[in-house]
């Protein structure tokens, strides 16, 4: 094995690790967003948890965040505007990343 091969493996491992953290942070953000939206919709307990999970699974419909945004925006029509939802998504992504990194350490 050469140093180049070792370095290549290290980069590949780091890329896979970073991708895994991004996936976990996105899923966590979606759950947090679902919990926030559930509160605005007056859902509590199991109903709120179920709704939050429906937001998480909405992310698997198409690449990117737009599918999650569209679901939450449709559900919160009249309760939160698009700018508020997008701002909350950005805020919660920061929080989700922090949580995921803290759990990984």
XYZ file of C-alpha atoms in Angstrom:
105
model
C 0.000 0.000 0.000
C 1.254 3.406 -0.851
C 0.682 6.615 1.016
C -1.523 7.700 -1.878
C -3.796 4.662 -1.415
C -4.019 5.317 2.316
C -4.866 8.943 1.717
C -7.508 8.000 -0.862
C -9.158 5.597 1.602
C -9.125 8.277 4.287
C -10.835 10.768 1.980
C -13.437 8.191 0.982
C -14.128 7.362 4.627
C -14.452 11.052 5.496
C -16.813 11.629 2.572
C -19.016 8.702 3.673
C -18.978 9.898 7.282
C -19.902 13.464 6.266
C -22.707 12.193 4.017
C -24.069 10.118 6.887
C -24.016 13.139 9.214
C -25.785 15.278 6.583
C -28.494 12.643 6.165
C -29.003 12.378 9.919
C -29.078 16.165 10.329
C -31.636 16.541 7.522
C -33.847 13.849 9.035
C -33.518 15.444 12.490
C -34.355 18.867 11.049
C -37.443 17.423 9.388
C -38.581 15.828 12.657
C -38.040 19.079 14.538
C -39.913 20.953 11.813
C -42.740 18.436 12.053
C -42.921 18.911 15.811
C -43.006 22.695 15.366
C -45.725 22.453 12.700
C -47.712 19.974 14.805
C -47.768 22.538 17.609
C -49.144 25.163 15.242
C -51.789 22.690 14.113
C -52.817 21.956 17.707
C -51.597 18.359 17.634
C -50.292 16.790 20.828
C -48.883 13.485 22.007
C -48.977 10.579 19.612
C -50.767 12.626 16.961
C -47.906 15.171 17.006
C -45.271 12.414 16.820
C -47.091 10.779 13.938
C -47.327 14.081 12.089
C -43.597 14.758 12.659
C -42.765 11.359 11.176
C -44.939 12.130 8.151
C -42.782 15.219 7.580
C -39.636 13.073 7.800
C -40.980 10.585 5.244
C -42.068 13.403 2.930
C -38.378 14.050 2.305
C -38.090 10.782 0.375
C -40.457 11.912 -2.404
C -37.883 13.916 -4.380
C -34.313 15.145 -3.963
C -33.760 18.287 -1.920
C -35.852 20.031 0.690
C -38.676 21.244 -1.506
C -40.885 18.210 -0.873
C -40.700 18.800 2.884
C -41.371 22.503 2.433
C -44.372 21.855 0.166
C -45.927 19.419 2.649
C -45.520 21.704 5.641
C -46.590 24.796 3.681
C -49.757 23.046 2.518
C -50.527 21.814 6.022
C -49.883 25.214 7.613
C -51.749 27.291 5.044
C -53.227 30.245 6.901
C -51.141 29.526 10.015
C -47.602 30.311 8.768
C -46.373 31.973 5.602
C -43.703 30.573 3.299
C -40.970 32.889 4.575
C -41.637 31.822 8.151
C -41.497 28.142 7.217
C -38.253 28.536 5.247
C -36.688 30.528 8.089
C -37.731 27.845 10.574
C -36.255 25.149 8.317
C -32.918 27.003 8.230
C -32.953 27.593 11.987
C -33.769 23.969 12.738
C -31.080 22.683 10.368
C -28.465 24.502 12.441
C -29.924 23.003 15.622
C -30.168 19.519 14.066
C -26.542 19.623 12.921
C -25.443 20.627 16.406
C -27.427 17.772 17.949
C -26.098 15.182 15.508
C -22.489 16.279 15.969
C -22.898 16.294 19.764
C -24.294 12.753 19.652
C -21.443 11.571 17.419
C -18.816 12.748 19.899
